PDB file of C-alpha atoms and ligand atoms in Angstrom:
ATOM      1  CA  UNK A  12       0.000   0.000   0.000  1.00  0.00           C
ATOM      2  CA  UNK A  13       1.299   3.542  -0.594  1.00  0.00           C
ATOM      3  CA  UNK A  14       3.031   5.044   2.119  1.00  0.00           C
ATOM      4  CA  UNK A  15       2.549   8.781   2.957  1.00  0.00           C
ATOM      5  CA  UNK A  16       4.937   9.733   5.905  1.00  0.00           C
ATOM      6  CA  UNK A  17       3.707  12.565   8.093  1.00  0.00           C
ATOM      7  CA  UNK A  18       5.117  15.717   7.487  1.00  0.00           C
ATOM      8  CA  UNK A  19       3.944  19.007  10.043  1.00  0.00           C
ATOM      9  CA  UNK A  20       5.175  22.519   9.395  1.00  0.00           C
ATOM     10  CA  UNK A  21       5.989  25.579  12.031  1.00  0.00           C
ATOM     11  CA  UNK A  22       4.961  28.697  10.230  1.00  0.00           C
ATOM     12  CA  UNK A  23       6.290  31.240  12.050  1.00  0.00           C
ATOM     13  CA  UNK A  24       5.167  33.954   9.907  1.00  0.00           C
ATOM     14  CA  UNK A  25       6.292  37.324  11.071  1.00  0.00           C
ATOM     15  CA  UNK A  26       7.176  36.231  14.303  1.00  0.00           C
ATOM     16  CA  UNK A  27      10.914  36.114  16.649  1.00  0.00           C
ATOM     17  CA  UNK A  28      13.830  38.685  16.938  1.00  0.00           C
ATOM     18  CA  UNK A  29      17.019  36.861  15.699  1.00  0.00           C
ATOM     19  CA  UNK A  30      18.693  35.562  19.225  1.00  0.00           C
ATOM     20  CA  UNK A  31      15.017  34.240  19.431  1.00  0.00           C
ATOM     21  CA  UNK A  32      14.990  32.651  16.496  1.00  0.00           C
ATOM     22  CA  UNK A  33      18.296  30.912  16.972  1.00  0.00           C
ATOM     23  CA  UNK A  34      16.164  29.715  20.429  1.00  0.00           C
ATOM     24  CA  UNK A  35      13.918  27.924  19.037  1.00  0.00           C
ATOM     25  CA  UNK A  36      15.378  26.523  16.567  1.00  0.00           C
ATOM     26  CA  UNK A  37      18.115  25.116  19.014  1.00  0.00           C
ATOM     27  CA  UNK A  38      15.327  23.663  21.201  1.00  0.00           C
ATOM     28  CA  UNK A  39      12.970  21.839  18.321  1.00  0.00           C
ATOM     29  CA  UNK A  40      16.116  20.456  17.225  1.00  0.00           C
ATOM     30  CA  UNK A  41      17.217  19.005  20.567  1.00  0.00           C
ATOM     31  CA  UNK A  42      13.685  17.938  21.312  1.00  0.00           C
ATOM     32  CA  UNK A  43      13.479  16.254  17.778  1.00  0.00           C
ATOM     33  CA  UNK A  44      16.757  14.179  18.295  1.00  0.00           C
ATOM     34  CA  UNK A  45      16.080  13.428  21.818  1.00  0.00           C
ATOM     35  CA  UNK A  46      12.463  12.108  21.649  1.00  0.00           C
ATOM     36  CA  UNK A  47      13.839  10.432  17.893  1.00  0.00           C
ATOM     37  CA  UNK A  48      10.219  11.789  15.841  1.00  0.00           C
ATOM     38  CA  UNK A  49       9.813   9.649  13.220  1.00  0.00           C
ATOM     39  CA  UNK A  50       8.023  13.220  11.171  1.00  0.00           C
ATOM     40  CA  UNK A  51       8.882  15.153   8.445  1.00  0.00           C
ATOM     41  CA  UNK A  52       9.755  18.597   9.983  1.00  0.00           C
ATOM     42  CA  UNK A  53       9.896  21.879   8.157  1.00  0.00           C
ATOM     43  CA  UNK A  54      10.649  25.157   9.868  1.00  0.00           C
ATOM     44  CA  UNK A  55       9.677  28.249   8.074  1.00  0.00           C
ATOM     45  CA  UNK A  56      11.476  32.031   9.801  1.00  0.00           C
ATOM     46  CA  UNK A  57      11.024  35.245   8.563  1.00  0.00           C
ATOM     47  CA  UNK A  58      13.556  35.671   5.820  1.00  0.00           C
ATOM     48  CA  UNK A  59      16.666  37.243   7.785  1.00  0.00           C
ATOM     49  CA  UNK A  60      16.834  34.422  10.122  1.00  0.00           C
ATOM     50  CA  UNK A  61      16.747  31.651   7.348  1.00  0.00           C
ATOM     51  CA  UNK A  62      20.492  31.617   7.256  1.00  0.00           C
ATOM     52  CA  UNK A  63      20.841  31.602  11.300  1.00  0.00           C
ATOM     53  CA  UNK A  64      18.294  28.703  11.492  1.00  0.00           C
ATOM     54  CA  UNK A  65      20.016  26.985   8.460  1.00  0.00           C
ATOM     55  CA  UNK A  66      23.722  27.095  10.521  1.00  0.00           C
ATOM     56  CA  UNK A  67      21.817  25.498  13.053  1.00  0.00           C
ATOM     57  CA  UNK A  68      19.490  22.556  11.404  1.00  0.00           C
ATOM     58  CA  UNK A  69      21.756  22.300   8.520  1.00  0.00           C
ATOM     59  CA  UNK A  70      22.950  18.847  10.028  1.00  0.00           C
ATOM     60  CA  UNK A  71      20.084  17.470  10.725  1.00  0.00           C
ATOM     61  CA  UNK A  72      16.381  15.844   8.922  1.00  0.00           C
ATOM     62  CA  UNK A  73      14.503  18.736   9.701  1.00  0.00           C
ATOM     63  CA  UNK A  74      13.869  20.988   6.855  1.00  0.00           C
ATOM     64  CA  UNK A  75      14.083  24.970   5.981  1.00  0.00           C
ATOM     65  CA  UNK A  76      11.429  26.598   4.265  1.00  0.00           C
ATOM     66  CA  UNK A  77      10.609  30.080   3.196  1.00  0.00           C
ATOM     67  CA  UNK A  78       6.639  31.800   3.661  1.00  0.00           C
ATOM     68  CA  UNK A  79       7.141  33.241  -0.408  1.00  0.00           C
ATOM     69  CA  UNK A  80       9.849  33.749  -2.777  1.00  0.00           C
ATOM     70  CA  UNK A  81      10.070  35.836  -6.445  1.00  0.00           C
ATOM     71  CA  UNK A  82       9.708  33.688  -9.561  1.00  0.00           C
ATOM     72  CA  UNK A  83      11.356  36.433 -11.345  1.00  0.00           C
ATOM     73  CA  UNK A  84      14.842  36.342 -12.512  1.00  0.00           C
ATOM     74  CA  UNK A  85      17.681  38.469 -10.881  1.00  0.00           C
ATOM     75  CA  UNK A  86      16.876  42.088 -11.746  1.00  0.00           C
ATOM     76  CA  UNK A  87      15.438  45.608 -10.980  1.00  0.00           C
ATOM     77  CA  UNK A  88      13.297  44.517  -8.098  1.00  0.00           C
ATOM     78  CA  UNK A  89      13.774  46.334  -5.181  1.00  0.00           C
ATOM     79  CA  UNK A  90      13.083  44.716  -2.354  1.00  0.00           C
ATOM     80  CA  UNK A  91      12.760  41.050  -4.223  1.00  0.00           C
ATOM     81  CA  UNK A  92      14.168  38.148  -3.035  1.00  0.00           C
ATOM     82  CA  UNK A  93      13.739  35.331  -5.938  1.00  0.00           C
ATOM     83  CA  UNK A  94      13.387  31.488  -5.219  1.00  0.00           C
ATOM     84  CA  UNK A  95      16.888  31.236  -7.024  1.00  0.00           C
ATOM     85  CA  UNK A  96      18.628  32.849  -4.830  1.00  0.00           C
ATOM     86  CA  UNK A  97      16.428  31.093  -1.653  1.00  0.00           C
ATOM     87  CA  UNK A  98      17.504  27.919  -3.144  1.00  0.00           C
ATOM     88  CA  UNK A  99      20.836  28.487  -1.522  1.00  0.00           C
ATOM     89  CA  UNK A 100      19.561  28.025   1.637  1.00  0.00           C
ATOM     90  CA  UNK A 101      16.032  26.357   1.921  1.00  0.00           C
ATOM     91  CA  UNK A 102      15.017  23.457   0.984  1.00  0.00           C
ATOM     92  CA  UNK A 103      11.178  24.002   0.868  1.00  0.00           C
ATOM     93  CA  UNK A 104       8.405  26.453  -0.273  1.00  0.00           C
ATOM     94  CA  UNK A 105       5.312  27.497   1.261  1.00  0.00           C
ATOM     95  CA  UNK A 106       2.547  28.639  -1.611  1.00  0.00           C
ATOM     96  CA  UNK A 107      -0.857  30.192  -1.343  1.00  0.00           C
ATOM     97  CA  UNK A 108      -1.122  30.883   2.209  1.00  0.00           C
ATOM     98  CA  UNK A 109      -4.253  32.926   3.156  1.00  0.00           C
ATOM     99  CA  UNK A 110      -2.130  35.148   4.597  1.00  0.00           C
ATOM    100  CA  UNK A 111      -0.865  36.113   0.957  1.00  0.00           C
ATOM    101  CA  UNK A 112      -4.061  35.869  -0.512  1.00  0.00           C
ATOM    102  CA  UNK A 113      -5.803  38.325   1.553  1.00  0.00           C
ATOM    103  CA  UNK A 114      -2.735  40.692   2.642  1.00  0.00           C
ATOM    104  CA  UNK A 115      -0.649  40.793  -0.801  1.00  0.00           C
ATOM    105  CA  UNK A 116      -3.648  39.972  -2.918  1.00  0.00           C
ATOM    106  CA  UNK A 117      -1.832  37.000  -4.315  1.00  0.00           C
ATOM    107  CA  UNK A 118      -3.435  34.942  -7.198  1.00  0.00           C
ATOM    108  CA  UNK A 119      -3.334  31.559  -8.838  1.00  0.00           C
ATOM    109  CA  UNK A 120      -1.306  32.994 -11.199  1.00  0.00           C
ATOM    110  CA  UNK A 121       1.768  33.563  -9.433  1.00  0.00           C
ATOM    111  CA  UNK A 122       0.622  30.438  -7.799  1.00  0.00           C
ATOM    112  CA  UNK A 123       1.444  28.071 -10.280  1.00  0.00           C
ATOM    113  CA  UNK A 124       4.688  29.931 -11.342  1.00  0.00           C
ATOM    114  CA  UNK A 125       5.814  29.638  -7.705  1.00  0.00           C
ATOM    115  CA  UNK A 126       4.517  25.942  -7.914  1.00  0.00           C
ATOM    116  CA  UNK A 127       6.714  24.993 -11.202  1.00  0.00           C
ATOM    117  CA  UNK A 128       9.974  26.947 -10.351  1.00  0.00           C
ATOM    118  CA  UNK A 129      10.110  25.371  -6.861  1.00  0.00           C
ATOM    119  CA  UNK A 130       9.965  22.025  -8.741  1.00  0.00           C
ATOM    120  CA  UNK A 131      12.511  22.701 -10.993  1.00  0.00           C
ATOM    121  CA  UNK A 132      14.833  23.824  -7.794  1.00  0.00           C
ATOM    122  CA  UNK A 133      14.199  20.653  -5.855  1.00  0.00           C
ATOM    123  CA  UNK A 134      12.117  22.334  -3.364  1.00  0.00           C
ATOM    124  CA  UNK A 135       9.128  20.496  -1.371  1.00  0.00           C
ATOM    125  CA  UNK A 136       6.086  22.358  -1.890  1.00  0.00           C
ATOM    126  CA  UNK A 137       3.325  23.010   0.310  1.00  0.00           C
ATOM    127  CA  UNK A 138      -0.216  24.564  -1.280  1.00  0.00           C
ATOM    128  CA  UNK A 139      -2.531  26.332   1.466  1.00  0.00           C
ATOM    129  CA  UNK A 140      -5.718  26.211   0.370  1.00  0.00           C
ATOM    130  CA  UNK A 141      -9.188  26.758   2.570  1.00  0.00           C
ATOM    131  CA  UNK A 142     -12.274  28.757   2.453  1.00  0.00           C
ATOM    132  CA  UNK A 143     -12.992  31.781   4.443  1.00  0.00           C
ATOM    133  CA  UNK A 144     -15.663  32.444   7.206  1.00  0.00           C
ATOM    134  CA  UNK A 145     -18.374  33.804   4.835  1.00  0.00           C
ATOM    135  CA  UNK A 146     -17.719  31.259   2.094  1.00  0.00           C
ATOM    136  CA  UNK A 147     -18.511  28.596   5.073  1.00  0.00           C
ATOM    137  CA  UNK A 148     -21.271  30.035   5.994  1.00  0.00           C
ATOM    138  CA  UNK A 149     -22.933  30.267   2.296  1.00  0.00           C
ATOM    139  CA  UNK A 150     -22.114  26.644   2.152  1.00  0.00           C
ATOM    140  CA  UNK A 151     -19.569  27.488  -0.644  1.00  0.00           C
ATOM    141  CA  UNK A 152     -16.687  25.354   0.764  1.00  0.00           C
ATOM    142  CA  UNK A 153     -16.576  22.668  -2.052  1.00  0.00           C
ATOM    143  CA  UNK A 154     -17.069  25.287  -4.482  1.00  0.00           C
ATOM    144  CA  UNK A 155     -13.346  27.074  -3.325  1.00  0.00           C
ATOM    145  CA  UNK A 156     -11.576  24.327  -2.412  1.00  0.00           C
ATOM    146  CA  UNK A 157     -12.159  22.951  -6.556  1.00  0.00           C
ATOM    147  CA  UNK A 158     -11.078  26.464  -8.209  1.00  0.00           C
ATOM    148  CA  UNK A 159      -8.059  26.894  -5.798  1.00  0.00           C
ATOM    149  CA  UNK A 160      -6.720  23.387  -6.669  1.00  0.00           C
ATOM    150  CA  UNK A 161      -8.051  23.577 -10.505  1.00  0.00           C
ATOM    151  CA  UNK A 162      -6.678  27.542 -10.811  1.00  0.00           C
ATOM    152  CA  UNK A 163      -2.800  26.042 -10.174  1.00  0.00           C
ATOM    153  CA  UNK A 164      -3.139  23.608 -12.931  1.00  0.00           C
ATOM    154  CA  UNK A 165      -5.493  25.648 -15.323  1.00  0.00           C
ATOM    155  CA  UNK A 166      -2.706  27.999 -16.458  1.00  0.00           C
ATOM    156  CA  UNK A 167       0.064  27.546 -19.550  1.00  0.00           C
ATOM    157  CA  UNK A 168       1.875  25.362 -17.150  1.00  0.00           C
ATOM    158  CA  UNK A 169      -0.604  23.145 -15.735  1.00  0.00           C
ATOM    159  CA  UNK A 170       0.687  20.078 -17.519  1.00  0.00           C
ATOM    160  CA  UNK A 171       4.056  20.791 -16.560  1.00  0.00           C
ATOM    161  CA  UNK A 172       3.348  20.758 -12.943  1.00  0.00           C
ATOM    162  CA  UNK A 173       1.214  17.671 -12.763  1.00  0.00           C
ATOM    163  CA  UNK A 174       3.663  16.202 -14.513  1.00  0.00           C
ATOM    164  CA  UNK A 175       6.753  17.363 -11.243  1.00  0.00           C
ATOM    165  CA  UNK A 176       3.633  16.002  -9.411  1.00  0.00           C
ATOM    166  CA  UNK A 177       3.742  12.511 -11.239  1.00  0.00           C
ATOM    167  CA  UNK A 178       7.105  12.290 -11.401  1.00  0.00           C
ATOM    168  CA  UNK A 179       7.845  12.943  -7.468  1.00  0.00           C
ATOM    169  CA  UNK A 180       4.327  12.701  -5.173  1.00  0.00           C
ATOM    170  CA  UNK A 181       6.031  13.801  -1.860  1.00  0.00           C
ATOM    171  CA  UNK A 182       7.637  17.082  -3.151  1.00  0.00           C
ATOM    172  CA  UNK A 183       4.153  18.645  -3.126  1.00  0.00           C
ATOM    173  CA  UNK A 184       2.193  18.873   0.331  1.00  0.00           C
ATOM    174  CA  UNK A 185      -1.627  20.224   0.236  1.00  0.00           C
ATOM    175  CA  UNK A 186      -2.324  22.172   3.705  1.00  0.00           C
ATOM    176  CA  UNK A 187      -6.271  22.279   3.906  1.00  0.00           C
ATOM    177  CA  UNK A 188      -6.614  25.599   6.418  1.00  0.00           C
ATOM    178  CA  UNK A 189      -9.929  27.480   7.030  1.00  0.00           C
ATOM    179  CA  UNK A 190      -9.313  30.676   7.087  1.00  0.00           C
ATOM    180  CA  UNK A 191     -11.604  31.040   9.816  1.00  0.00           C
ATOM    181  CA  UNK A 192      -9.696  28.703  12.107  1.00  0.00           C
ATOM    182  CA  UNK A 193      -6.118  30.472  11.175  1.00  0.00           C
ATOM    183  CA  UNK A 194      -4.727  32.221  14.809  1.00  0.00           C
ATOM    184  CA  UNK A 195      -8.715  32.004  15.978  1.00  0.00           C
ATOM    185  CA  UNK A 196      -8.581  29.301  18.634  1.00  0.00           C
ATOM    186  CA  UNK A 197     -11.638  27.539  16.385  1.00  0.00           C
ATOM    187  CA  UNK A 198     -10.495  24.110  15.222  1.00  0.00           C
ATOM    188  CA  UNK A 199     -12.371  22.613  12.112  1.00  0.00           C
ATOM    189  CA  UNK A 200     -14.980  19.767  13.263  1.00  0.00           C
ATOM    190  CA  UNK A 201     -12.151  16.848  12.912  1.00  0.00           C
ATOM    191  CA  UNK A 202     -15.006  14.602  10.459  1.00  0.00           C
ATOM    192  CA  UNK A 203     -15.546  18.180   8.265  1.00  0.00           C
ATOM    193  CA  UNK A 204     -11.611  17.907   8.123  1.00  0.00           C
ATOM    194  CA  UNK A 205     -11.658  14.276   6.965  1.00  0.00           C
ATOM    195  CA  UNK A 206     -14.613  15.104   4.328  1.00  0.00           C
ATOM    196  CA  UNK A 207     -12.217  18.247   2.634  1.00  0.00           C
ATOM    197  CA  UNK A 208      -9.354  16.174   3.188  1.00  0.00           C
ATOM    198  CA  UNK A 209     -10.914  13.454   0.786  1.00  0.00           C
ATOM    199  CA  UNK A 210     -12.687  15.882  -1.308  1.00  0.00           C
ATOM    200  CA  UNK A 211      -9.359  17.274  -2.091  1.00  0.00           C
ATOM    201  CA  UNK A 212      -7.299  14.156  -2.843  1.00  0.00           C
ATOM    202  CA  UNK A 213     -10.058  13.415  -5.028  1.00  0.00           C
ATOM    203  CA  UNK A 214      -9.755  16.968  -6.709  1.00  0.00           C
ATOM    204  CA  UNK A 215      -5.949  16.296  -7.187  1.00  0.00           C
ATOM    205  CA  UNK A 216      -7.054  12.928  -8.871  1.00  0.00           C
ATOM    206  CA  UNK A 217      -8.470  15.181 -11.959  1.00  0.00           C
ATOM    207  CA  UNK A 218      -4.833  16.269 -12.703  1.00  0.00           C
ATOM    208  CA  UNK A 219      -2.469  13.833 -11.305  1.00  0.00           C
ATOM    209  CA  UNK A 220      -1.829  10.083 -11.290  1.00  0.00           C
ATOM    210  CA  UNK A 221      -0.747   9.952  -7.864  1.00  0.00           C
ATOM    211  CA  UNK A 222      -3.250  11.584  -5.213  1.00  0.00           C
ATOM    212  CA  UNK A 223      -3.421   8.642  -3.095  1.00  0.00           C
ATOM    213  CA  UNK A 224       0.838   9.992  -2.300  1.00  0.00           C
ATOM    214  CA  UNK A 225       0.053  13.238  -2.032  1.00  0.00           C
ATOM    215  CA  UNK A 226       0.182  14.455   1.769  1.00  0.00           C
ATOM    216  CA  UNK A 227      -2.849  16.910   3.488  1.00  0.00           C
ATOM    217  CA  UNK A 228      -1.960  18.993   6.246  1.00  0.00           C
ATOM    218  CA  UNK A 229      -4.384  20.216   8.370  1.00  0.00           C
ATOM    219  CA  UNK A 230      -3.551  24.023   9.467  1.00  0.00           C
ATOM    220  CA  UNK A 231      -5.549  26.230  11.784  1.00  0.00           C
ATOM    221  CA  UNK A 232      -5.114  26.649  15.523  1.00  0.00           C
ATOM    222  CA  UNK A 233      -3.505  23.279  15.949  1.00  0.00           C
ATOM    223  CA  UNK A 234      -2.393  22.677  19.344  1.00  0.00           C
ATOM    224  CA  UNK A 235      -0.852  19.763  21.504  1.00  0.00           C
ATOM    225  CA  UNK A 236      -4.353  19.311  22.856  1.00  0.00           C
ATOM    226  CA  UNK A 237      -6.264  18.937  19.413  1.00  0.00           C
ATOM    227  CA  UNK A 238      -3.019  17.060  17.386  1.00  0.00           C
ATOM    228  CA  UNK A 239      -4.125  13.399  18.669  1.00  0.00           C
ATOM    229  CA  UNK A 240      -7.625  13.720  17.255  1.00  0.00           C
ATOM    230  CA  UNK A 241      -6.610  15.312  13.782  1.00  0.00           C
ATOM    231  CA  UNK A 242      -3.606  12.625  13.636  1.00  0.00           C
ATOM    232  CA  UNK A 243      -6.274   9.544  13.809  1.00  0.00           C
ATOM    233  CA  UNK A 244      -7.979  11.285  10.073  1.00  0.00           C
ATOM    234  CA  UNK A 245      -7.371   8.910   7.427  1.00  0.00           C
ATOM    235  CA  UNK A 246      -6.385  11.364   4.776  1.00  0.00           C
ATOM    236  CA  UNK A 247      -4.563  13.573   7.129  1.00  0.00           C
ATOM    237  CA  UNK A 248      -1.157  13.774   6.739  1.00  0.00           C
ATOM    238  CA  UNK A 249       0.253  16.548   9.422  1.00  0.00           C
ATOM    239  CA  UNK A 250      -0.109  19.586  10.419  1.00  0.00           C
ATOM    240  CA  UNK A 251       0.828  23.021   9.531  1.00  0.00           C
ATOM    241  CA  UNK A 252       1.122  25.022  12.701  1.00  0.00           C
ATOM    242  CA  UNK A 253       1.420  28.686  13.194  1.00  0.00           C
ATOM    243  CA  UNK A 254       1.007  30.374  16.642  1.00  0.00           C
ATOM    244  CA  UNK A 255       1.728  27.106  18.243  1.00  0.00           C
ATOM    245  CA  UNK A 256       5.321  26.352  16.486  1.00  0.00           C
ATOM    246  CA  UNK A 257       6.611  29.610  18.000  1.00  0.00           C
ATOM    247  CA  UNK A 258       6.280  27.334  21.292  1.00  0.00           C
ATOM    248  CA  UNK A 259       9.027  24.246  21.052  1.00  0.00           C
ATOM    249  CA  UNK A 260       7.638  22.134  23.586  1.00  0.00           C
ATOM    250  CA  UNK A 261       3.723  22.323  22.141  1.00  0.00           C
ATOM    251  CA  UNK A 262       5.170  22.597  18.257  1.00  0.00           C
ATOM    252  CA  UNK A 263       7.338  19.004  19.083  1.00  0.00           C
ATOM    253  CA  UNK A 264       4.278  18.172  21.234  1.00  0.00           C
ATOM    254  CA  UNK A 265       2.431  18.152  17.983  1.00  0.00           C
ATOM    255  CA  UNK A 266       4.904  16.418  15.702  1.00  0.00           C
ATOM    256  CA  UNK A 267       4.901  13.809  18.525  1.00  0.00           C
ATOM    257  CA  UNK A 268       1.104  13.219  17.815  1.00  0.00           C
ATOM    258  CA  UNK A 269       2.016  12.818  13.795  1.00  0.00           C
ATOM    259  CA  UNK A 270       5.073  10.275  14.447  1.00  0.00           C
ATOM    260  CA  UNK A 271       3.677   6.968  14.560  1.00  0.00           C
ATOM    261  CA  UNK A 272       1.123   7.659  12.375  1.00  0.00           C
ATOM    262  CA  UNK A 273       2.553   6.641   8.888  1.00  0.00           C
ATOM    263  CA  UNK A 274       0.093   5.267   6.293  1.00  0.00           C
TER     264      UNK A 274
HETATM  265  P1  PGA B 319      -2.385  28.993  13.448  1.00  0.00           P
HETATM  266  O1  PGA B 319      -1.839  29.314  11.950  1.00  0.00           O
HETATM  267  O2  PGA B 319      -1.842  27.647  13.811  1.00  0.00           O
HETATM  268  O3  PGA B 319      -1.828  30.116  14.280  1.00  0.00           O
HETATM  269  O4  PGA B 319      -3.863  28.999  13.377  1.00  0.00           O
HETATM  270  C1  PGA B 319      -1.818  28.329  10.972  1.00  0.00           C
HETATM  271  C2  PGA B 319      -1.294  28.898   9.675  1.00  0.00           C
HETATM  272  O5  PGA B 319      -1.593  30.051   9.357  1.00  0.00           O
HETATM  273  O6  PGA B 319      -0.580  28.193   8.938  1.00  0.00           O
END
């Protein structure tokens, strides 16, 4: 049977002053060798502190990971930073968060670009998707979920990226997040969270051979206390954690709860 080993992200958006940064990272990395988590573990600072955090988890499984990146080539962009020149020190992308969306008014388009260039630098990529409070409430869930899956893969290079999908399942990581549950202290009902997480693999299905090895995070106001229950879903794969990852005993806490649960 395919195997999907758990992966859970600490998005620690713009969060930590540098010696606090170096902190955490120092403790999640001595609780993650200690307590031996069998988890895929990606860390994701603010930009300045990539290189800090890198020095430090460099020798190790866990992974670094940027919150965006440029597609565009070296140029006239001030204030750019481009996923080539990332590559030198992370090894994974985050794409679509709401965050993006809603703050930078961020779009499928750049999406997709973000989605194919990653690929073609080796990166692991994780797509947020999730509806928003109002979209819930309509009953329009379904409805988003669909176009911000089939948006990535309607452009010029939609074949192109379900084919880096097809050719290597685990670099790309769906993180299912309601909006409404992002930093809110409301956790999705955990059997609405199993029903999106299936609707979705089945979504992925319509563009890729290989949705049954694709891994679903679950992301919104995880915590140690709620990880257990979201572990036991069937078509969830981790967790990607914000406020909580800024906290190394509750953010290993939580990769804890994903570590046996391999499927
Ligand atoms: P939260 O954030 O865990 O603070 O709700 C999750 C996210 O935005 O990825």
């Amino acid at each position: 049977m395919a195997e999907r080993r758990p992966i859970v992200g600490g998005n620690w958006k713009m969060n930590t002053t540098r010696a606090g940064a170096k902190q955490l990272c120092d403790s999640v990395l001595r609780g993650f060798t200690e307590r031996k988590i069998d988890t895929e573990v990606v860390l994701y600072p603010p930009y300045l502190w990539l290189t800090d955090a890198g020095d430090l988890i460099n020798a190790s499984s866990i992974k670094l990971g940027a919150q965006d990146g440029l597609t565009e080539e070296n140029g006239a962009i001030t204030g750019g930073i481009n996923l080539t020149m990332l590559s030198e020190v992370i090894d994974a992308l985050l794409i679509g968060h709401s965050e993006r969306r809603n703050i930078f008014n961020e779009t499928a388009d750049k999406f997709s670009r973000q989605l194919i260039a990653a690929s073609d630098l080796g990166l692991l990529r994780t797509y947020c998707v999730g509806e928003d409070h109002t979209q819930q409430e309509t009953g329009s869930t379904y409805e988003v979920l669909a176009e911000q899956i089939g948006s990535v893969f309607a452009g010029e290079e939609g074949e192109q990226l379900s084919h880096s999908i097809d050719s290597n399942p685990p670099s790309f990581v769906i993180a299912y997040e309601p909006v409404w549950a992002i930093g809110t202290g409301l956790v999705a009902q955990p059997n609405d969270v199993q029903d999106r997480a299936e609707f979705i693999r089945a979504e992925i299905s319509k563009y890729c051979d290989v949705s049954d090895l694709i891994r679903i995070q679950y992301g919104g106001s995880v915590n140690q206390k709620n990880a257990d229950e979201l572990a036991a879903l069937t078509d969830i794969d981790g967790a990607l954690v914000g406020g909580a990852s800024l906290n190394a005993e509750e953010f290993l806490a939580i990769c804890e709860a994903f570590s046996t649960n391999s499927r």
